[in-house]
Tab-separated table of C-alpha atoms in Angstrom:
chain	number	residue	atom	x	y	z
X	1	MET	CA	-18.171	-23.631	-1.553
X	2	ASN	CA	-16.017	-21.603	-3.933
X	3	SER	CA	-14.444	-18.473	-2.482
X	4	SER	CA	-14.378	-15.059	-4.135
X	5	TYR	CA	-11.324	-13.164	-2.945
X	6	LEU	CA	-11.812	-9.384	-3.115
X	7	ASP	CA	-9.217	-8.067	-0.677
X	8	HIS	CA	-6.177	-7.601	-2.911
X	9	ALA	CA	-5.213	-4.341	-1.165
X	10	ALA	CA	-4.531	-6.389	1.969
X	11	THR	CA	-2.506	-9.017	0.107
X	12	THR	CA	-2.619	-10.430	-3.383
X	13	PRO	CA	-2.065	-14.121	-4.197
X	14	MET	CA	1.556	-14.995	-4.868
X	15	ARG	CA	2.385	-15.286	-8.560
X	16	GLN	CA	3.678	-18.616	-9.834
X	17	VAL	CA	6.835	-16.976	-11.195
X	18	ALA	CA	7.554	-15.758	-7.659
X	19	VAL	CA	6.950	-19.197	-6.178
X	20	SER	CA	9.295	-20.734	-8.749
X	21	ALA	CA	11.993	-18.130	-8.119
X	22	TRP	CA	11.717	-18.587	-4.376
X	23	LEU	CA	12.050	-22.363	-4.651
X	24	GLU	CA	15.037	-22.011	-6.962
X	25	HIS	CA	16.926	-19.941	-4.409
X	26	ALA	CA	15.508	-21.332	-1.154
X	27	GLY	CA	18.787	-23.088	-0.386
X	28	ALA	CA	20.961	-20.016	-0.964
X	29	ARG	CA	23.755	-19.431	1.558
X	30	ASN	CA	24.589	-16.174	3.303
X	31	PRO	CA	25.318	-13.648	0.502
X	32	ALA	CA	27.925	-11.931	2.677
X	33	SER	CA	30.092	-15.077	2.810
X	34	GLN	CA	33.360	-15.104	0.885
X	35	TYR	CA	33.402	-18.734	-0.268
X	36	GLY	CA	31.848	-20.076	-3.459
X	37	SER	CA	28.281	-20.732	-2.284
X	38	GLY	CA	28.198	-17.310	-0.632
X	39	ARG	CA	29.426	-15.647	-3.808
X	40	ARG	CA	26.747	-17.449	-5.807
X	41	ALA	CA	24.101	-16.229	-3.347
X	42	ARG	CA	25.483	-12.704	-3.657
X	43	SER	CA	25.306	-12.939	-7.440
X	44	ALA	CA	21.629	-13.943	-7.283
X	45	LEU	CA	20.934	-11.113	-4.835
X	46	ASP	CA	22.730	-8.569	-7.025
X	47	SER	CA	20.813	-9.722	-10.109
X	48	SER	CA	17.500	-9.334	-8.267
X	49	ARG	CA	18.468	-5.874	-7.040
X	50	GLU	CA	19.481	-4.776	-10.538
X	51	GLN	CA	16.257	-6.105	-12.056
X	52	ILE	CA	14.135	-4.256	-9.493
X	53	ALA	CA	16.147	-1.077	-10.046
X	54	SER	CA	15.576	-1.294	-13.790
X	55	LEU	CA	11.826	-1.792	-13.311
X	56	LEU	CA	11.455	1.113	-10.872
X	57	GLY	CA	13.780	3.610	-12.543
X	58	CYS	CA	16.549	3.841	-9.997
X	59	GLU	CA	20.146	2.738	-9.394
X	60	ALA	CA	20.782	-0.693	-7.917
X	61	ILE	CA	22.495	0.874	-4.902
X	62	GLU	CA	19.260	2.732	-4.154
X	63	VAL	CA	17.304	-0.539	-3.661
X	64	ILE	CA	17.248	-1.687	-0.037
X	65	PHE	CA	15.548	-4.947	0.936
X	66	THR	CA	13.462	-4.912	4.116
X	67	ALA	CA	11.063	-7.317	5.835
X	68	SER	CA	7.904	-5.350	4.934
X	69	GLY	CA	6.501	-2.098	3.616
X	70	THR	CA	5.930	-1.046	7.223
X	71	GLU	CA	9.606	-1.561	8.041
X	72	ALA	CA	10.565	0.425	4.933
X	73	ASP	CA	8.306	3.274	6.081
X	74	ASN	CA	9.815	3.157	9.566
X	75	LEU	CA	13.402	3.175	8.327
X	76	ALA	CA	12.725	6.123	6.031
X	77	VAL	CA	10.696	8.269	8.429
X	78	GLN	CA	12.866	7.643	11.480
X	79	GLY	CA	16.085	7.840	9.493
X	80	LEU	CA	15.291	11.127	7.742
X	81	TYR	CA	14.097	12.680	10.993
X	82	ALA	CA	17.210	11.531	12.867
X	83	GLY	CA	19.416	13.188	10.270
X	84	SER	CA	17.793	16.616	10.664
X	85	THR	CA	18.206	19.383	13.218
X	86	SER	CA	14.576	20.441	12.708
X	87	THR	CA	11.681	18.939	14.686
X	88	ARG	CA	8.964	20.018	12.243
X	89	VAL	CA	7.318	17.187	10.290
X	90	VAL	CA	4.554	17.506	7.669
X	91	SER	CA	2.269	14.659	6.658
X	92	THR	CA	-1.406	13.842	6.055
X	93	PRO	CA	-4.143	12.408	8.309
X	94	ILE	CA	-4.903	9.593	5.844
X	95	GLU	CA	-1.575	7.759	6.030
X	96	HIS	CA	-1.292	4.026	6.657
X	97	PRO	CA	-0.444	3.206	10.311
X	98	GLY	CA	3.032	2.190	9.113
X	99	VAL	CA	3.688	5.894	8.610
X	100	LEU	CA	1.166	7.521	10.951
X	101	GLU	CA	2.179	5.615	14.080
X	102	THR	CA	5.861	6.085	13.258
X	103	LEU	CA	5.362	9.841	12.983
X	104	LYS	CA	3.596	9.937	16.350
X	105	ALA	CA	6.528	8.104	17.944
X	106	LEU	CA	9.229	10.494	16.687
X	107	PRO	CA	10.894	12.088	19.765
X	108	GLY	CA	10.062	15.777	20.053
X	109	ALA	CA	8.454	15.994	16.623
X	110	GLU	CA	6.086	18.871	15.874
X	111	LEU	CA	3.646	17.170	13.513
X	112	GLU	CA	1.536	19.231	11.109
X	113	MET	CA	-1.107	17.714	8.837
X	114	LEU	CA	-1.952	18.751	5.287
X	115	PRO	CA	-5.716	19.233	4.788
X	116	VAL	CA	-7.736	16.553	3.001
X	117	GLY	CA	-10.875	17.185	0.945
X	118	ALA	CA	-14.085	15.179	0.733
X	119	ASP	CA	-12.603	13.291	-2.220
X	120	GLY	CA	-9.853	11.880	-0.021
X	121	ARG	CA	-7.031	13.896	-1.580
X	122	VAL	CA	-4.731	16.519	-0.132
X	123	SER	CA	-6.313	19.885	-0.938
X	124	SER	CA	-3.490	22.298	-0.095
X	125	PHE	CA	0.288	22.155	0.204
X	126	ASP	CA	0.714	25.559	1.866
X	127	LEU	CA	2.280	23.965	4.957
X	128	LEU	CA	5.232	22.893	2.824
X	129	ALA	CA	6.228	26.501	2.132
X	130	ALA	CA	8.308	26.421	5.326
X	131	PRO	CA	11.184	23.906	5.605
X	132	ALA	CA	10.820	20.779	7.733
X	133	ALA	CA	12.820	17.768	8.845
X	134	LEU	CA	10.763	15.712	6.421
X	135	ALA	CA	7.450	15.612	4.601
X	136	THR	CA	5.643	12.373	3.872
X	137	MET	CA	2.560	11.564	1.810
X	138	MET	CA	1.215	8.271	0.490
X	139	TRP	CA	0.933	7.955	-3.278
X	140	ALA	CA	-2.387	6.100	-3.251
X	141	ASN	CA	-4.660	5.413	-0.304
X	142	ASN	CA	-5.030	1.815	0.794
X	143	GLU	CA	-8.706	2.285	1.746
X	144	THR	CA	-10.291	4.520	-0.890
X	145	GLY	CA	-7.744	3.966	-3.661
X	146	ALA	CA	-7.462	7.733	-4.154
X	147	ILE	CA	-4.308	8.692	-6.065
X	148	GLN	CA	-2.651	11.714	-4.494
X	149	PRO	CA	-1.106	14.652	-6.439
X	150	ILE	CA	2.400	13.365	-5.855
X	151	ALA	CA	4.181	15.669	-8.324
X	152	GLU	CA	2.633	18.740	-6.699
X	153	PHE	CA	3.688	17.431	-3.281
X	154	VAL	CA	7.323	17.054	-4.354
X	155	ARG	CA	7.403	20.506	-5.984
X	156	ALA	CA	5.864	22.157	-2.926
X	157	ALA	CA	8.305	20.458	-0.549
X	158	GLY	CA	11.309	22.049	-2.241
X	159	PRO	CA	14.470	21.293	-0.222
X	160	THR	CA	12.611	19.371	2.486
X	161	PRO	CA	13.382	15.620	2.315
X	162	THR	CA	10.323	13.669	1.161
X	163	HIS	CA	9.138	10.135	1.798
X	164	VAL	CA	6.397	8.434	-0.201
X	165	ASP	CA	4.514	5.330	0.879
X	166	ALA	CA	3.964	3.653	-2.495
X	167	VAL	CA	2.901	0.266	-1.130
X	168	GLN	CA	-0.386	0.316	-3.066
X	169	VAL	CA	1.224	1.725	-6.230
X	170	VAL	CA	4.334	-0.295	-7.064
X	171	GLY	CA	3.410	-3.010	-9.543
X	172	HIS	CA	0.092	-1.301	-10.337
X	173	LEU	CA	1.096	2.120	-11.715
X	174	PRO	CA	4.286	3.156	-13.549
X	175	VAL	CA	7.058	4.204	-11.142
X	176	ARG	CA	10.238	6.069	-12.098
X	177	PHE	CA	12.135	6.868	-8.924
X	178	ASP	CA	14.701	8.902	-10.822
X	179	GLU	CA	11.993	11.193	-12.213
X	180	LEU	CA	9.768	11.366	-9.134
X	181	GLY	CA	12.176	13.507	-7.127
X	182	VAL	CA	11.405	12.021	-3.704
X	183	THR	CA	14.104	11.139	-1.188
X	184	THR	CA	12.741	7.723	-0.195
X	185	LEU	CA	9.951	5.406	-1.337
X	186	ALA	CA	8.467	2.303	0.331
X	187	ALA	CA	6.946	-0.745	-1.358
X	188	SER	CA	5.799	-4.223	-0.337
X	189	ALA	CA	6.277	-7.395	-2.390
X	190	HIS	CA	3.032	-9.118	-1.429
X	191	LYS	CA	0.958	-6.263	-2.848
X	192	PHE	CA	2.013	-7.163	-6.405
X	193	GLY	CA	2.186	-10.938	-6.163
X	194	GLY	CA	5.521	-11.369	-4.445
X	195	PRO	CA	6.190	-13.116	-1.134
X	196	ARG	CA	5.000	-11.878	2.230
X	197	GLY	CA	7.889	-10.822	4.432
X	198	VAL	CA	9.761	-8.761	1.821
X	199	GLY	CA	9.618	-4.991	1.476
X	200	LEU	CA	11.536	-2.453	-0.569
X	201	LEU	CA	12.963	0.903	0.392
X	202	LEU	CA	14.257	3.066	-2.419
X	203	ALA	CA	16.668	5.597	-0.953
X	204	ARG	CA	18.707	8.190	-2.768
X	205	ARG	CA	22.438	8.374	-2.117
X	206	THR	CA	21.942	11.784	-0.531
X	207	PRO	CA	20.251	12.801	1.620
X	208	ALA	CA	20.030	9.214	2.840
X	209	PRO	CA	18.192	8.127	5.989
X	210	SER	CA	20.434	7.862	9.046
X	211	ALA	CA	20.744	4.378	10.494
X	212	VAL	CA	18.172	3.566	13.176
X	213	LEU	CA	19.129	-0.123	13.257
X	214	HIS	CA	22.698	-1.248	13.833
X	215	GLY	CA	24.553	-4.407	12.902
X	216	GLY	CA	26.744	-5.760	10.163
X	217	GLY	CA	26.286	-2.916	7.714
X	218	GLN	CA	24.261	-4.744	5.057
X	219	GLU	CA	22.010	-2.711	2.736
X	220	ARG	CA	24.148	0.424	3.062
X	221	GLY	CA	23.853	0.147	6.845
X	222	ILE	CA	20.249	1.346	6.618
X	223	ARG	CA	18.819	-2.160	7.058
X	224	PRO	CA	21.538	-4.367	8.580
X	225	GLY	CA	20.986	-8.110	8.770
X	226	THR	CA	21.361	-11.100	6.467
X	227	VAL	CA	19.330	-10.542	3.298
X	228	ASP	CA	16.788	-13.175	2.214
X	229	VAL	CA	18.081	-14.145	-1.235
X	230	ALA	CA	15.052	-16.293	-2.090
X	231	GLY	CA	12.694	-13.484	-1.081
X	232	ALA	CA	14.630	-10.966	-3.173
X	233	ALA	CA	14.565	-13.236	-6.227
X	234	ALA	CA	10.841	-13.903	-5.825
X	235	THR	CA	10.156	-10.184	-5.451
X	236	ALA	CA	12.061	-9.356	-8.636
X	237	ALA	CA	10.228	-12.074	-10.581
X	238	ALA	CA	6.815	-10.942	-9.341
X	239	LEU	CA	7.524	-7.282	-10.067
X	240	ALA	CA	8.739	-8.064	-13.583
X	241	GLU	CA	5.538	-9.932	-14.408
X	242	ALA	CA	3.330	-7.311	-12.728
X	243	VAL	CA	4.959	-4.486	-14.690
X	244	ALA	CA	4.814	-6.398	-17.982
X	245	GLU	CA	1.054	-6.960	-17.717
X	246	MET	CA	0.265	-3.688	-15.930
X	247	GLU	CA	-1.593	-1.862	-18.686
X	248	ALA	CA	-3.740	-4.807	-19.785
X	249	ARG	CA	-4.454	-5.884	-16.211
X	250	ALA	CA	-5.457	-2.371	-15.161
X	251	ALA	CA	-7.957	-2.108	-18.020
X	252	ARG	CA	-9.480	-5.500	-17.231
X	253	VAL	CA	-9.654	-4.926	-13.478
X	254	ARG	CA	-11.037	-1.423	-13.881
X	255	GLY	CA	-13.839	-2.786	-16.063
X	256	LEU	CA	-14.752	-5.382	-13.442
X	257	ARG	CA	-14.525	-2.783	-10.664
X	258	ASP	CA	-16.812	-0.368	-12.522
X	259	ARG	CA	-19.379	-3.106	-13.136
X	260	LEU	CA	-19.296	-4.034	-9.455
X	261	ARG	CA	-19.791	-0.439	-8.344
X	262	ARG	CA	-22.628	0.197	-10.808
X	263	GLY	CA	-24.356	-3.002	-9.788
X	264	ILE	CA	-24.165	-2.232	-6.088
X	265	VAL	CA	-25.547	1.285	-6.528
X	266	GLU	CA	-28.406	-0.084	-8.650
X	267	LEU	CA	-29.278	-2.911	-6.281
X	268	VAL	CA	-28.974	-1.199	-2.899
X	269	ASP	CA	-30.601	2.007	-1.660
X	270	ASP	CA	-28.643	4.712	0.141
X	271	VAL	CA	-25.078	3.821	-0.811
X	272	VAL	CA	-22.228	6.276	-0.213
X	273	VAL	CA	-19.317	5.756	-2.640
X	274	HIS	CA	-15.969	6.911	-1.244
X	275	THR	CA	-13.770	5.999	-4.227
X	276	THR	CA	-13.507	8.830	-6.762
X	277	GLU	CA	-11.224	9.319	-9.745
X	278	PRO	CA	-8.314	9.298	-10.152
X	279	SER	CA	-8.029	6.063	-8.228
X	280	LEU	CA	-6.301	2.716	-8.329
X	281	PRO	CA	-8.028	0.455	-10.867
X	282	GLY	CA	-9.129	-2.226	-8.408
X	283	HIS	CA	-10.507	-0.206	-5.491
X	284	VAL	CA	-14.130	0.485	-4.604
X	285	HIS	CA	-14.859	1.694	-1.074
X	286	LEU	CA	-18.485	2.241	-0.053
X	287	SER	CA	-20.641	2.836	3.012
X	288	PHE	CA	-24.060	1.392	3.720
X	289	PRO	CA	-25.544	3.721	6.367
X	290	GLY	CA	-27.314	1.874	9.144
X	291	ALA	CA	-25.120	-1.230	8.823
X	292	GLU	CA	-22.007	-2.181	10.760
X	293	GLY	CA	-18.983	-2.905	8.592
X	294	ASP	CA	-18.049	-5.974	10.631
X	295	SER	CA	-21.551	-7.394	10.144
X	296	LEU	CA	-21.202	-6.979	6.389
X	297	ILE	CA	-17.817	-8.717	6.403
X	298	MET	CA	-19.064	-11.673	8.434
X	299	LEU	CA	-22.170	-12.095	6.295
X	300	PHE	CA	-20.132	-12.008	3.097
X	301	ASP	CA	-17.621	-14.439	4.589
X	302	SER	CA	-20.400	-16.913	5.388
X	303	LEU	CA	-21.236	-16.815	1.665
X	304	GLY	CA	-17.668	-17.358	0.522
X	305	ILE	CA	-16.906	-13.710	-0.336
X	306	GLU	CA	-13.794	-12.206	1.227
X	307	ALA	CA	-13.563	-8.417	1.559
X	308	SER	CA	-12.625	-5.980	4.339
X	309	THR	CA	-13.818	-2.877	6.126
X	310	GLY	CA	-10.587	-1.033	5.462
X	311	SER	CA	-10.633	0.233	9.037
X	312	ALA	CA	-8.813	-0.734	12.209
X	313	CYS	CA	-10.289	-3.005	14.855
X	314	SER	CA	-8.559	-3.225	18.196
X	315	ASN	CA	-9.442	-5.478	21.111
X	316	GLY	CA	-12.845	-6.255	19.626
X	317	VAL	CA	-13.899	-2.597	19.562
X	318	ASN	CA	-15.317	-1.361	16.257
X	319	ARG	CA	-13.683	1.845	15.094
X	320	ALA	CA	-14.515	4.174	12.267
X	321	SER	CA	-11.826	4.567	9.614
X	322	HIS	CA	-9.477	7.459	10.315
X	323	VAL	CA	-9.272	7.985	6.556
X	324	LEU	CA	-13.033	8.440	6.147
X	325	LEU	CA	-13.241	10.672	9.222
X	326	ALA	CA	-10.488	12.882	7.775
X	327	MET	CA	-12.596	13.162	4.602
X	328	GLY	CA	-15.513	14.501	6.649
X	329	VAL	CA	-17.583	11.294	6.596
X	330	SER	CA	-19.769	10.924	9.690
X	331	GLU	CA	-18.741	8.294	12.221
X	332	ALA	CA	-21.957	6.330	11.682
X	333	ASP	CA	-21.461	6.220	7.910
X	334	ALA	CA	-17.772	5.408	8.319
X	335	ARG	CA	-18.619	2.419	10.496
X	336	GLY	CA	-20.807	1.059	7.706
X	337	ALA	CA	-17.945	0.975	5.211
X	338	ILE	CA	-16.680	-1.966	3.188
X	339	ARG	CA	-13.785	-2.160	0.767
X	340	PHE	CA	-13.698	-4.411	-2.281
X	341	THR	CA	-10.289	-4.554	-3.954
X	342	LEU	CA	-9.835	-6.497	-7.186
X	343	GLY	CA	-6.604	-7.832	-8.602
X	344	HIS	CA	-4.873	-10.150	-11.051
X	345	THR	CA	-6.870	-13.240	-10.022
X	346	THR	CA	-10.298	-11.547	-9.986
X	347	THR	CA	-12.864	-12.821	-12.499
X	348	ALA	CA	-16.312	-11.793	-13.713
X	349	ALA	CA	-17.685	-14.660	-11.594
X	350	ASP	CA	-16.333	-12.957	-8.470
X	351	VAL	CA	-18.222	-9.786	-9.322
X	352	ASP	CA	-21.363	-11.792	-10.097
X	353	ALA	CA	-21.088	-13.512	-6.716
X	354	VAL	CA	-21.186	-10.174	-4.882
X	355	LEU	CA	-24.029	-8.745	-6.948
X	356	ALA	CA	-26.105	-11.890	-6.410
X	357	VAL	CA	-26.175	-11.422	-2.628
X	358	ILE	CA	-25.423	-7.741	-1.950
X	359	ALA	CA	-29.022	-6.612	-1.465
X	360	ASP	CA	-29.800	-9.378	1.036
X	361	VAL	CA	-26.508	-8.948	2.912
X	362	VAL	CA	-26.994	-5.205	3.364
X	363	ALA	CA	-30.637	-5.671	4.404
X	364	ARG	CA	-29.607	-8.197	7.065
X	365	ALA	CA	-26.752	-6.011	8.313
X	366	ARG	CA	-29.034	-2.985	8.533
X	367	LEU	CA	-31.579	-5.034	10.438
X	368	ALA	CA	-28.866	-5.860	12.992
X	369	GLY	CA	-27.980	-2.144	13.176
X	370	LEU	CA	-24.928	-0.479	14.679
X	371	ALA	CA	-23.155	-1.910	17.703
X	372	PHE	CA	-22.802	0.425	20.666
């Protein structure tokens, strides 16, 4: 049975250019070594860093390699907080756990949340009128795909250091770190066709995050530890290809996404669409009231269609999405949510596969009802 992969927001298939780059540098020595093979590894690492900097509009020294987008978020949030005398922190209730759980763990932090409207976007920045240790807001939501008013956020924050989780954006929307005005920005290679296990933290020279990890001083001391040269090279190659095809890919994927959404609404009664514009081109997040999201996922999986609920599941207990609840969606409707995310490998046949079975899948899931 052929599989239709529609969960690109979770991870997107690795691009061949990234695979080739990784294999080319898989035998690289420690780039901190002083002998010839170490210097060659350092040269490859420097070239990758410079290429990424050029693609994202920043200086090479501002590119810090990490092990994931979550680690990049942690280093930025903890590091900016540690460097401040204030305990006030401003964020949003729709952040990815990589940010949200980090904020909750900050010692002594007084956390205040910006309000979110029914469209999934921050509706007021009044809380940023007063200074804080840091303010953080994701650029685009991983569940709904909603693009946040990032420029307004930066303007409202004024002198307060700002962190942006851009994991869903880098490689999909144009990014110019030098023009954005934020202090730090997190990205993840496997979201744009790079390898899993590589993240990026863009960090200005000043104010820079204080070190929360300690070691040999690599990556400006912000992320000490031996850098994965092969992973860096693969990330640079994937990002270059993703940026080069960005405009054409976005138009193609958006067309497929729109056809999928229209088809679902036409074929199924009582559908709640959570994705509104402006949004990422490949996202469509919907609820089917009366159905359990996990039932929908398992039924689709049995038919060779891979999607996700977009919500957390812990110890086998179904939980409504914190993002949808923050938007004012009822818990019952939130539990019936499913997220389809399209990407560079998605075809018209994948969309057709969903539309061919959606009515029957939803009917069966509704017949099973909600788990209590």
